[in-house]
Structure formats: structure tokens, C-alpha cells
Amino acid sequence: RPEMTDDGCIHIEEGRHPVVEKMITGERFVPNTIHMDDQDNQILIITGPNMAGKSTVLRQVALVTIMAQMGSYVPARQAEIAVTDRIFTRVGALDNLAAGQSTFMVEMQETANILNSATPKSLVIMDEIGRGTSTFDGVSIAWAVADYLHDLKGHGVKTLFATHYHELTELSRKKQRVKNFNIAVKEWNDEIIFLRKLVQGGTNRSYGIQVARLAGIP
């Protein structure tokens, strides 16, 4: 049973994704602990390979927070959840061809809505923003968005920010409430083993070639 607080802290100990845990076969679900607050750990930049589990961590934090707000028990060993006014998400890839809007345009519109609507009591989930354009433009947009969320209304907003732009890990040197995390993997015989564990620190590799090989690209 989560403890509801008004101190701006979200602490989820060994949290799980209730749907993914039921659906996966062939491996056990690895729980993860996450701590966010408005003093030191407000924006968590999460790096790591595709398939490692970044998106699952993002979604389970959002789900646990929603379940707590509605008075539900949550899938975690322990949870302290701040009262949250809204949860904003920018995940997945969609287009709106009928309206002449590309995937990137839809992504930018959703991002604009977050930047213009979020408050310091919100929770923001950003999954790989800026990937639909050139690398330089994408990095610039992702950096600027993270920077804006940190300074939002003079207080900032709790944000989970998954990205393959490893340059963003430098933000932690410039902004006091940004922290770097990554999803751990292990290299073995030129293959990667996904450990599914969120650990402190950034990473500078995305293992795209290895993931392509796993997919069967010759």
C-alpha cells in the first residue's frame, strides 16, 4: 500500500510493470528501484541499449504513480508517491498522415504540449525525443527540452528522460538536479546480455549493431 505524501518525492522500491510481468515468457521480470525528488534527483537521464528495458522502467513508474493516485495497491516492495496533478508522456512513434503530419511533427506537438502545460507537481515521461530528424538537430532539441524542464517555472518538474543521445549525460555537470542512470548490460563473446537493472551513471554505447544482429539482420 503506497504512502501518499506532499513533499514532492517519488520513491518506488523494487517496482514492477504489472502488465509486462504477466506477459513475458522465458525470463523472470527484474524489479527496479527509483527515487525522484525536487531537490537533487528531479530529472533522470536514462541511457542504454534498445531492448534493455528503458521504456519498461519509464512506463512502470508512470503506472505505479497513477495506481497510487487512485487509491490502489501498487506492484512494489514499498512506495512513497507524491500527490501528482498530471502525468505527461511522450512515448512511441505515431504519424497522422491524413493531416499531413509526420512522426516527427506529432512528436514535437506532444512535446510542446508538455512544455506548455506541465507544472512542478507533474510527472513527465520522455522516451527518445528528437530521433526523427538529423542527429545534430535531434540532440539540440533533446538537450533544450531537458534544460527547459529542469528550469520550469523556477522549480523544475520530475522527469524520466530516456535517450540514445549520450551527449545529454553532460547535463548533470551543468544542472544540479539532473542525474544519470543506465540499464546495465553485459558483453560476452561479442554478444550482449540484458541485465534489466537500472544503475547509476551514464553509458556511451547503445549496442545498435548487436541488437540488429539479434533481430536477424545478416
Short mmCIF file of C-alpha atoms in Angstrom, two decimals:
data_model
loop_
_atom_site.label_atom_id
_atom_site.label_comp_id
_atom_site.label_asym_id
_atom_site.label_seq_id
_atom_site.Cartn_x
_atom_site.Cartn_y
_atom_site.Cartn_z
CA ARG A 1 0.00 0.00 0.00
CA PRO A 2 1.72 3.19 -1.11
CA GLU A 3 2.23 6.09 1.25
CA MET A 4 0.92 9.32 -0.25
CA THR A 5 2.97 12.43 0.53
CA ASP A 6 3.05 16.10 -0.40
CA ASP A 7 6.84 16.52 -0.20
CA GLY A 8 7.38 16.04 -3.93
CA CYS A 9 9.14 12.68 -3.53
CA ILE A 10 8.51 9.57 -5.62
CA HIS A 11 10.29 6.56 -4.15
CA ILE A 12 9.47 3.14 -5.59
CA GLU A 13 11.39 0.21 -4.13
CA GLU A 14 11.64 -2.85 -6.38
CA GLY A 15 8.82 -1.65 -8.59
CA ARG A 16 7.43 -3.81 -11.38
CA HIS A 17 5.34 -3.32 -14.52
CA PRO A 18 2.09 -5.20 -13.79
CA VAL A 19 1.31 -6.00 -17.44
CA VAL A 20 4.81 -6.82 -18.72
CA GLU A 21 5.43 -9.07 -15.71
CA LYS A 22 2.37 -11.14 -16.61
CA MET A 23 3.14 -11.29 -20.32
CA ILE A 24 6.85 -12.14 -20.51
CA THR A 25 7.93 -15.72 -21.04
CA GLY A 26 11.40 -17.23 -20.93
CA GLU A 27 12.85 -14.83 -18.37
CA ARG A 28 11.91 -13.50 -14.97
CA PHE A 29 10.87 -9.89 -14.54
CA VAL A 30 13.64 -7.81 -12.91
CA PRO A 31 12.24 -5.20 -10.48
CA ASN A 32 13.86 -1.78 -10.23
CA THR A 33 14.13 0.88 -7.53
CA ILE A 34 13.74 4.52 -8.45
CA HIS A 35 13.93 7.71 -6.40
CA MET A 36 12.89 11.15 -7.59
CA ASP A 37 12.52 14.42 -5.69
CA ASP A 38 12.56 18.17 -6.24
CA GLN A 39 15.95 18.82 -4.59
CA ASP A 40 18.61 16.51 -6.08
CA ASN A 41 17.03 13.87 -8.33
CA GLN A 42 14.47 15.73 -10.38
CA ILE A 43 15.49 14.78 -13.92
CA LEU A 44 16.86 11.28 -14.50
CA ILE A 45 18.63 10.84 -17.85
CA ILE A 46 18.45 7.13 -18.69
CA THR A 47 20.77 5.69 -21.35
CA GLY A 48 21.36 2.12 -22.51
CA PRO A 49 20.69 -0.19 -25.49
CA ASN A 50 17.43 -0.79 -27.28
CA MET A 51 15.69 -3.85 -25.82
CA ALA A 52 17.39 -3.33 -22.44
CA GLY A 53 14.23 -2.13 -20.70
CA LYS A 54 14.37 1.68 -20.60
CA SER A 55 10.79 2.08 -21.79
CA THR A 56 9.51 -0.51 -19.31
CA VAL A 57 11.06 1.40 -16.40
CA LEU A 58 9.54 4.67 -17.62
CA ARG A 59 6.09 3.18 -18.05
CA GLN A 60 6.08 1.30 -14.74
CA VAL A 61 6.92 4.48 -12.80
CA ALA A 62 4.01 6.25 -14.53
CA LEU A 63 1.67 3.30 -13.89
CA VAL A 64 2.61 2.96 -10.22
CA THR A 65 2.08 6.70 -9.77
CA ILE A 66 -1.37 6.55 -11.42
CA MET A 67 -2.38 3.49 -9.37
CA ALA A 68 -1.32 5.24 -6.16
CA GLN A 69 -3.33 8.39 -7.01
CA MET A 70 -6.50 6.32 -7.45
CA GLY A 71 -6.07 4.57 -4.11
CA SER A 72 -4.85 1.22 -5.43
CA TYR A 73 -2.18 -1.10 -4.12
CA VAL A 74 0.92 -0.99 -6.34
CA PRO A 75 3.38 -3.61 -7.66
CA ALA A 76 6.38 -2.73 -5.48
CA ARG A 77 8.02 -3.76 -2.21
CA GLN A 78 7.45 -0.25 -0.86
CA ALA A 79 6.33 3.06 -2.35
CA GLU A 80 6.11 6.70 -1.33
CA ILE A 81 4.29 8.67 -4.00
CA ALA A 82 3.85 12.43 -4.08
CA VAL A 83 0.42 13.79 -4.91
CA THR A 84 0.70 14.45 -8.65
CA ASP A 85 -1.53 16.74 -10.67
CA ARG A 86 -0.88 15.23 -14.11
CA ILE A 87 1.33 12.71 -15.85
CA PHE A 88 2.64 13.69 -19.28
CA THR A 89 4.12 11.09 -21.63
CA ARG A 90 5.99 11.34 -24.92
CA VAL A 91 6.50 7.71 -25.92
CA GLY A 92 6.17 5.60 -29.04
CA ALA A 93 6.08 6.67 -32.68
CA LEU A 94 2.90 7.75 -34.43
CA ASP A 95 2.09 9.80 -37.50
CA ASN A 96 -1.05 11.49 -38.75
CA LEU A 97 -0.81 11.13 -42.50
CA ALA A 98 -4.39 12.30 -43.11
CA ALA A 99 -3.50 15.65 -41.55
CA GLY A 100 -0.14 15.75 -43.34
CA GLN A 101 1.79 15.37 -40.09
CA SER A 102 4.94 13.26 -39.95
CA THR A 103 6.01 11.16 -36.96
CA PHE A 104 8.46 13.91 -36.04
CA MET A 105 5.81 16.65 -36.22
CA VAL A 106 3.46 14.68 -33.95
CA GLU A 107 6.34 14.13 -31.53
CA MET A 108 7.14 17.85 -31.48
CA GLN A 109 3.48 18.78 -30.92
CA GLU A 110 3.24 16.38 -27.98
CA THR A 111 6.48 17.77 -26.57
CA ALA A 112 5.23 21.35 -26.97
CA ASN A 113 2.06 20.43 -25.07
CA ILE A 114 4.16 19.06 -22.20
CA LEU A 115 6.41 22.13 -22.03
CA ASN A 116 3.42 24.47 -22.07
CA SER A 117 1.18 22.51 -19.67
CA ALA A 118 3.35 20.79 -17.05
CA THR A 119 3.62 22.17 -13.51
CA PRO A 120 6.16 21.49 -10.74
CA LYS A 121 3.69 18.91 -9.33
CA SER A 122 3.53 16.94 -12.59
CA LEU A 123 5.44 13.82 -13.67
CA VAL A 124 6.94 13.81 -17.18
CA ILE A 125 7.95 10.70 -19.13
CA MET A 126 10.11 11.38 -22.21
CA ASP A 127 11.18 8.42 -24.36
CA GLU A 128 13.84 9.10 -27.02
CA ILE A 129 12.73 12.56 -28.10
CA GLY A 130 14.33 14.08 -31.21
CA ARG A 131 15.18 10.89 -33.07
CA GLY A 132 13.06 11.67 -36.14
CA THR A 133 15.38 14.33 -37.56
CA SER A 134 19.11 14.79 -38.18
CA THR A 135 21.37 13.82 -35.29
CA PHE A 136 22.59 17.36 -34.67
CA ASP A 137 19.06 18.80 -34.64
CA GLY A 138 17.80 15.89 -32.52
CA VAL A 139 20.50 16.32 -29.87
CA SER A 140 19.86 20.07 -29.80
CA ILE A 141 16.11 19.62 -29.27
CA ALA A 142 16.54 16.89 -26.64
CA TRP A 143 19.10 18.97 -24.72
CA ALA A 144 16.93 22.11 -24.87
CA VAL A 145 13.83 20.21 -23.69
CA ALA A 146 15.66 18.65 -20.72
CA ASP A 147 17.14 22.04 -19.87
CA TYR A 148 13.70 23.70 -20.03
CA LEU A 149 12.08 21.03 -17.83
CA HIS A 150 14.85 21.50 -15.23
CA ASP A 151 14.16 25.25 -15.05
CA LEU A 152 10.37 25.02 -15.46
CA LYS A 153 8.62 27.87 -13.63
CA GLY A 154 11.71 28.30 -11.45
CA HIS A 155 11.18 24.91 -9.77
CA GLY A 156 11.54 22.25 -12.47
CA VAL A 157 9.41 19.12 -12.86
CA LYS A 158 10.15 15.45 -12.10
CA THR A 159 11.14 13.88 -15.41
CA LEU A 160 12.31 10.48 -16.61
CA PHE A 161 14.22 11.10 -19.84
CA ALA A 162 15.32 8.04 -21.84
CA THR A 163 17.69 8.75 -24.71
CA HIS A 164 20.34 7.38 -27.07
CA TYR A 165 21.97 10.81 -27.27
CA HIS A 166 24.83 10.16 -24.87
CA GLU A 167 25.78 13.84 -25.06
CA LEU A 168 22.86 14.51 -22.69
CA THR A 169 24.73 12.89 -19.82
CA GLU A 170 26.83 16.10 -19.74
CA LEU A 171 23.75 17.96 -18.48
CA SER A 172 24.39 16.61 -14.98
CA ARG A 173 27.52 18.79 -14.83
CA LYS A 174 25.57 21.93 -15.66
CA LYS A 175 22.27 21.35 -13.87
CA GLN A 176 22.22 20.42 -10.19
CA ARG A 177 19.01 18.34 -10.20
CA VAL A 178 19.94 16.14 -13.19
CA LYS A 179 21.25 12.62 -12.50
CA ASN A 180 22.47 9.94 -14.93
CA PHE A 181 21.32 6.32 -14.92
CA ASN A 182 21.63 3.46 -17.38
CA ILE A 183 20.19 -0.01 -17.90
CA ALA A 184 23.01 -2.47 -17.34
CA VAL A 185 24.15 -4.98 -19.95
CA LYS A 186 26.98 -7.49 -20.01
CA GLU A 187 29.18 -8.21 -23.01
CA TRP A 188 30.11 -11.84 -23.63
CA ASN A 189 31.70 -13.30 -26.79
CA ASP A 190 30.67 -10.26 -28.89
CA GLU A 191 27.08 -10.67 -27.70
CA ILE A 192 25.15 -8.65 -25.14
CA ILE A 193 23.19 -9.99 -22.21
CA PHE A 194 20.42 -7.72 -20.95
CA LEU A 195 20.54 -7.49 -17.15
CA ARG A 196 17.42 -5.24 -16.98
CA LYS A 197 18.83 -3.42 -13.96
CA LEU A 198 18.81 0.35 -13.55
CA VAL A 199 22.18 1.52 -12.23
CA GLN A 200 23.72 4.91 -11.55
CA GLY A 201 25.89 6.63 -14.16
CA GLY A 202 25.66 7.21 -17.89
CA THR A 203 26.81 4.99 -20.71
CA ASN A 204 28.34 5.88 -24.07
CA ARG A 205 27.22 2.83 -26.05
CA SER A 206 23.85 1.80 -27.47
CA TYR A 207 24.92 -1.60 -28.91
CA GLY A 208 22.86 -0.98 -32.06
CA ILE A 209 24.92 -3.43 -34.15
CA GLN A 210 24.43 -6.24 -31.62
CA VAL A 211 20.68 -5.59 -31.39
CA ALA A 212 20.47 -5.60 -35.21
CA ARG A 213 22.24 -9.00 -35.19
CA LEU A 214 19.76 -10.30 -32.59
CA ALA A 215 16.94 -9.25 -34.93
CA GLY A 216 18.42 -11.43 -37.68
CA ILE A 217 19.96 -8.79 -39.97
CA PRO A 218 22.62 -10.68 -41.99
#
